[in-house]
Amino acid sequence: DLTDRVAHMATDDPLPGLAERVRARRMELNLTREQLAERAGCSYSAIAGVENASSLPSLVLAVRLAEALETTIDHLATGRLQ
């Protein structure tokens, strides 16, 4: 509900679960971080940063990750499937 969402906004992780969903989807597709980076047109360190929850992807990288992982930004960000 809204109260839970507002509480999450106050934490250090503005998109809880993003790192886990990116990693899980990458593993479902049997991709290495290097392969995902190549597909998404970014560096290995960008993928590692997202998966380690040490950095948030830019909007451009989020779009590229969703495409490379054959999913949607909504799914990566929230866990919701359409």
Short mmCIF file of C-alpha atoms in Angstrom, two decimals:
data_model
loop_
_atom_site.label_atom_id
_atom_site.label_comp_id
_atom_site.label_asym_id
_atom_site.label_seq_id
_atom_site.Cartn_x
_atom_site.Cartn_y
_atom_site.Cartn_z
CA ASP A 1 0.00 0.00 0.00
CA LEU A 2 0.99 3.67 -0.14
CA THR A 3 2.36 3.71 3.41
CA ASP A 4 4.75 0.86 2.58
CA ARG A 5 5.93 2.63 -0.57
CA VAL A 6 6.61 5.84 1.30
CA ALA A 7 8.53 3.91 3.96
CA HIS A 8 10.68 2.33 1.24
CA MET A 9 11.44 5.76 -0.19
CA ALA A 10 13.12 6.69 3.06
CA THR A 11 15.56 3.77 2.88
CA ASP A 12 18.93 3.72 1.16
CA ASP A 13 17.56 1.47 -1.60
CA PRO A 14 15.01 3.39 -3.68
CA LEU A 15 14.20 0.31 -5.77
CA PRO A 16 14.14 -2.62 -3.36
CA GLY A 17 14.76 -5.91 -5.11
CA LEU A 18 16.11 -4.43 -8.36
CA ALA A 19 19.54 -6.01 -7.89
CA GLU A 20 18.06 -9.41 -7.12
CA ARG A 21 15.66 -9.29 -10.07
CA VAL A 22 18.41 -8.30 -12.52
CA ARG A 23 20.69 -11.08 -11.23
CA ALA A 24 17.89 -13.68 -11.20
CA ARG A 25 16.78 -12.85 -14.73
CA ARG A 26 20.38 -12.90 -15.99
CA MET A 27 20.83 -16.34 -14.45
CA GLU A 28 17.51 -17.57 -15.91
CA LEU A 29 18.90 -16.67 -19.34
CA ASN A 30 22.23 -18.36 -18.50
CA LEU A 31 24.16 -15.16 -19.13
CA THR A 32 27.39 -14.07 -17.49
CA ARG A 33 27.79 -10.49 -16.40
CA GLU A 34 30.11 -10.00 -19.35
CA GLN A 35 27.48 -11.32 -21.77
CA LEU A 36 24.78 -9.12 -20.28
CA ALA A 37 27.06 -6.09 -20.50
CA GLU A 38 27.68 -6.83 -24.17
CA ARG A 39 23.95 -7.24 -24.86
CA ALA A 40 23.11 -4.03 -22.99
CA GLY A 41 25.97 -2.05 -24.49
CA CYS A 42 27.56 -1.17 -21.17
CA SER A 43 30.51 -2.14 -19.02
CA TYR A 44 30.91 -5.15 -16.76
CA SER A 45 31.28 -2.73 -13.84
CA ALA A 46 27.89 -1.16 -14.64
CA ILE A 47 26.25 -4.60 -14.40
CA ALA A 48 28.17 -5.43 -11.23
CA GLY A 49 27.12 -2.12 -9.67
CA VAL A 50 23.44 -2.76 -10.39
CA GLU A 51 23.59 -6.38 -9.18
CA ASN A 52 25.48 -5.40 -6.03
CA ALA A 53 22.97 -2.59 -5.36
CA SER A 54 25.86 -0.13 -5.18
CA SER A 55 24.52 1.94 -8.08
CA LEU A 56 21.22 2.61 -9.78
CA PRO A 57 21.05 2.35 -13.56
CA SER A 58 20.30 5.46 -15.57
CA LEU A 59 17.03 5.44 -17.47
CA VAL A 60 18.92 4.61 -20.67
CA LEU A 61 20.70 1.70 -19.01
CA ALA A 62 17.45 0.48 -17.44
CA VAL A 63 15.86 0.35 -20.90
CA ARG A 64 18.88 -1.50 -22.30
CA LEU A 65 18.90 -3.95 -19.38
CA ALA A 66 15.21 -4.69 -19.78
CA GLU A 67 15.69 -5.36 -23.49
CA ALA A 68 18.81 -7.46 -22.92
CA LEU A 69 17.02 -9.46 -20.23
CA GLU A 70 13.91 -9.87 -22.40
CA THR A 71 11.66 -8.26 -19.82
CA THR A 72 10.26 -4.84 -18.93
CA ILE A 73 11.55 -1.98 -16.83
CA ASP A 74 8.43 -2.36 -14.68
CA HIS A 75 9.32 -5.96 -13.92
CA LEU A 76 12.92 -5.10 -13.05
CA ALA A 77 11.89 -2.15 -10.87
CA THR A 78 8.84 -3.59 -9.12
CA GLY A 79 8.69 -7.30 -9.77
CA ARG A 80 5.30 -6.96 -11.47
CA LEU A 81 4.77 -8.95 -14.64
CA GLN A 82 2.31 -7.75 -17.22
#
